[in-house]
């Protein structure tokens, strides 16, 4: 919770923290969203970002430019590539 308001934290770093917290401290994504007082959809966007493959993240060059919208957009493209 205390890191959530840090301005120097990139979306990717926040996403990674959320993914880690979800696996460690919460049973469900809904429970975590309620505890953080964020929407489930907003939390889901961060978790999509955290799920991006390492090679995709590295292609950006600078993690500070990666936003939650990138995770959302790339999620569907990566899923299509697997199918």
Coordinates of N, CA and C in Angstrom, one line a residue:
X1 N 0.8 -1.2 0.0 CA 0.0 0.0 0.0 C 0.9 1.3 0.0
X2 N 1.9 1.2 0.8 CA 2.7 2.5 0.9 C 3.5 2.8 -0.5
X3 N 3.8 1.8 -1.3 CA 4.5 2.1 -2.5 C 3.5 2.5 -3.6
X4 N 2.2 2.3 -3.4 CA 1.2 2.6 -4.4 C 1.3 4.1 -4.9
X5 N 1.6 5.0 -4.0 CA 1.5 6.4 -4.3 C 2.8 7.0 -4.7
X6 N 3.9 6.2 -4.8 CA 5.2 6.7 -5.2 C 5.1 7.1 -6.7
X7 N 5.6 8.3 -7.0 CA 5.6 8.8 -8.3 C 6.7 8.2 -9.1
X8 N 7.8 7.8 -8.5 CA 9.0 7.3 -9.2 C 8.9 5.9 -9.5
X9 N 7.8 5.2 -9.2 CA 7.6 3.8 -9.5 C 6.9 3.7 -10.9
X10 N 7.5 2.9 -11.8 CA 7.0 2.8 -13.1 C 5.7 1.8 -13.0
X11 N 4.9 1.9 -14.1 CA 3.8 1.0 -14.1 C 4.2 -0.4 -14.1
X12 N 5.3 -0.8 -14.7 CA 5.8 -2.1 -14.7 C 6.3 -2.6 -13.4
X13 N 7.0 -1.7 -12.6 CA 7.4 -2.0 -11.3 C 6.2 -2.2 -10.4
X14 N 5.2 -1.3 -10.5 CA 4.0 -1.5 -9.7 C 3.3 -2.8 -10.1
X15 N 3.2 -3.1 -11.4 CA 2.6 -4.3 -11.8 C 3.3 -5.6 -11.2
X16 N 4.6 -5.6 -11.2 CA 5.3 -6.7 -10.7 C 5.1 -6.8 -9.1
X17 N 5.0 -5.7 -8.5 CA 4.7 -5.7 -7.0 C 3.3 -6.2 -6.8
X18 N 2.4 -5.8 -7.6 CA 1.0 -6.3 -7.4 C 0.9 -7.8 -7.7
X19 N 1.6 -8.3 -8.7 CA 1.6 -9.7 -9.0 C 2.2 -10.5 -7.8
X20 N 3.3 -10.0 -7.3 CA 3.9 -10.7 -6.2 C 3.0 -10.7 -4.9
X21 N 2.4 -9.5 -4.7 CA 1.5 -9.4 -3.5 C 0.3 -10.3 -3.7
X22 N -0.3 -10.4 -4.9 CA -1.4 -11.3 -5.1 C -1.1 -12.7 -4.8
X23 N 0.1 -13.2 -5.2 CA 0.4 -14.6 -4.9 C 0.8 -14.8 -3.4
X24 N 1.2 -13.8 -2.8 CA 1.7 -14.0 -1.4 C 0.6 -13.7 -0.3
X25 N -0.3 -12.7 -0.6 CA -1.1 -12.3 0.5 C -2.7 -12.4 0.3
X26 N -3.0 -12.7 -1.0 CA -4.5 -12.7 -1.3 C -4.9 -14.0 -1.9
X27 N -6.1 -14.3 -1.6 CA -6.7 -15.5 -2.3 C -7.2 -15.2 -3.7
X28 N -7.8 -14.0 -3.8 CA -8.4 -13.7 -5.1 C -8.0 -12.3 -5.5
X29 N -8.1 -12.0 -6.8 CA -7.9 -10.7 -7.4 C -8.9 -9.7 -6.8
X30 N -10.1 -10.2 -6.7 CA -11.2 -9.3 -6.1 C -10.9 -8.9 -4.7
X31 N -10.4 -9.8 -3.9 CA -10.0 -9.5 -2.5 C -8.9 -8.4 -2.5
X32 N -7.9 -8.6 -3.4 CA -6.8 -7.6 -3.4 C -7.3 -6.2 -3.9
X33 N -8.2 -6.2 -4.9 CA -8.7 -4.9 -5.4 C -9.5 -4.2 -4.3
X34 N -10.3 -5.0 -3.6 CA -11.0 -4.3 -2.5 C -10.1 -3.8 -1.4
X35 N -9.0 -4.5 -1.1 CA -8.1 -4.1 0.0 C -7.3 -2.8 -0.5
X36 N -7.0 -2.8 -1.8 CA -6.2 -1.6 -2.3 C -7.1 -0.5 -2.7
X37 N -8.5 -0.7 -2.6 CA -9.4 0.3 -3.0 C -9.2 0.7 -4.4
X38 N -9.1 -0.3 -5.3 CA -9.0 0.0 -6.8 C -10.0 -0.9 -7.5
X39 N -10.3 -0.6 -8.7 CA -11.2 -1.4 -9.4 C -10.6 -2.7 -9.8
X40 N -11.4 -3.8 -10.0 CA -10.8 -5.0 -10.4 C -10.2 -4.9 -11.8
X41 N -10.9 -4.1 -12.7 CA -10.4 -3.9 -14.0 C -9.0 -3.2 -14.0
X42 N -8.9 -2.2 -13.1 CA -7.6 -1.5 -13.0 C -6.5 -2.4 -12.6
X43 N -6.8 -3.3 -11.6 CA -5.8 -4.2 -11.1 C -5.5 -5.2 -12.2
X44 N -6.5 -5.6 -12.9 CA -6.3 -6.6 -14.0 C -5.3 -6.1 -15.0
X45 N -5.4 -4.8 -15.3 CA -4.5 -4.2 -16.3 C -3.1 -4.2 -15.8
X46 N -2.9 -4.0 -14.6 CA -1.5 -4.1 -14.0 C -1.0 -5.5 -14.1
X47 N -1.9 -6.5 -13.8 CA -1.5 -7.9 -13.8 C -1.2 -8.4 -15.2
X48 N -1.9 -7.8 -16.2 CA -1.6 -8.1 -17.6 C -0.2 -7.6 -17.9
X49 N 0.1 -6.4 -17.5 CA 1.4 -5.9 -17.7 C 2.5 -6.7 -17.1
X50 N 2.3 -7.2 -15.9 CA 3.3 -8.0 -15.2 C 3.5 -9.4 -15.9
X51 N 2.5 -9.8 -16.7 CA 2.6 -11.1 -17.3 C 3.3 -11.0 -18.7
X52 N 3.7 -9.8 -19.1 CA 4.4 -9.7 -20.4 C 5.7 -10.5 -20.4
X53 N 6.0 -11.2 -21.5 CA 7.2 -11.9 -21.5 C 8.4 -11.0 -21.4
X54 N 9.5 -11.5 -20.8 CA 10.7 -10.7 -20.6 C 11.2 -10.1 -21.9
X55 N 11.2 -10.8 -23.0 CA 11.7 -10.3 -24.3 C 10.9 -9.1 -24.8
X56 N 9.6 -9.1 -24.5 CA 8.7 -8.0 -24.9 C 9.1 -6.8 -24.1
X57 N 9.3 -7.0 -22.8 CA 9.6 -5.9 -21.9 C 11.0 -5.3 -22.4
X58 N 11.9 -6.2 -22.7 CA 13.3 -5.7 -23.1 C 13.2 -4.9 -24.4
X59 N 12.3 -5.2 -25.2 CA 12.2 -4.5 -26.5 C 11.8 -3.1 -26.3
X60 N 11.2 -2.7 -25.2 CA 10.9 -1.3 -25.0 C 12.2 -0.5 -24.7
X61 N 13.2 -1.2 -24.1 CA 14.4 -0.5 -23.8 C 14.4 0.2 -22.5
X62 N 13.4 0.9 -22.2 CA 13.2 1.7 -21.0 C 11.9 1.3 -20.3
X63 N 12.0 0.8 -19.1 CA 10.7 0.3 -18.5 C 9.8 1.4 -18.0
X64 N 10.4 2.6 -18.0 CA 9.5 3.8 -17.5 C 8.5 4.2 -18.6
X65 N 8.7 3.7 -19.8 CA 7.8 4.1 -20.9 C 6.6 3.1 -21.1
X66 N 6.8 1.9 -20.4 CA 5.8 0.9 -20.5 C 4.6 1.3 -19.6
X67 N 3.4 1.3 -20.2 CA 2.2 1.6 -19.4 C 1.2 0.5 -19.4
X68 N 0.2 0.6 -18.6 CA -0.8 -0.5 -18.5 C -1.5 -0.7 -19.8
X69 N -1.6 0.3 -20.6 CA -2.3 0.1 -21.9 C -1.5 -0.8 -22.8
X70 N -0.2 -0.8 -22.7 CA 0.7 -1.7 -23.4 C 0.4 -3.1 -23.1
X71 N 0.2 -3.4 -21.8 CA -0.1 -4.8 -21.3 C -1.4 -5.2 -21.9
X72 N -2.4 -4.3 -21.9 CA -3.7 -4.7 -22.4 C -3.7 -5.0 -23.9
X73 N -3.0 -4.1 -24.6 CA -2.9 -4.2 -26.1 C -2.1 -5.4 -26.5
X74 N -1.0 -5.6 -25.8 CA -0.1 -6.7 -26.2 C -0.7 -8.1 -25.7
X75 N -1.5 -8.1 -24.7 CA -2.1 -9.4 -24.2 C -2.8 -10.1 -25.4
X76 N -3.7 -9.3 -26.1 CA -4.5 -10.0 -27.1 C -3.6 -10.3 -28.3
X77 N -2.6 -9.5 -28.6 CA -1.7 -9.9 -29.7 C -0.9 -11.1 -29.4
X78 N -0.4 -11.2 -28.2 CA 0.4 -12.4 -27.8 C -0.4 -13.6 -27.8
X79 N -1.7 -13.5 -27.4 CA -2.6 -14.6 -27.4 C -2.8 -15.1 -28.8
X80 N -3.0 -14.2 -29.7 CA -3.3 -14.5 -31.1 C -2.1 -15.2 -31.7
X81 N -0.9 -14.8 -31.3 CA 0.3 -15.4 -31.8 C 0.5 -16.8 -31.4
X82 N 0.0 -17.1 -30.2 CA 0.1 -18.5 -29.7 C -0.9 -19.4 -30.4
X83 N -2.0 -18.9 -30.8 CA -3.1 -19.7 -31.4 C -2.8 -20.1 -32.8

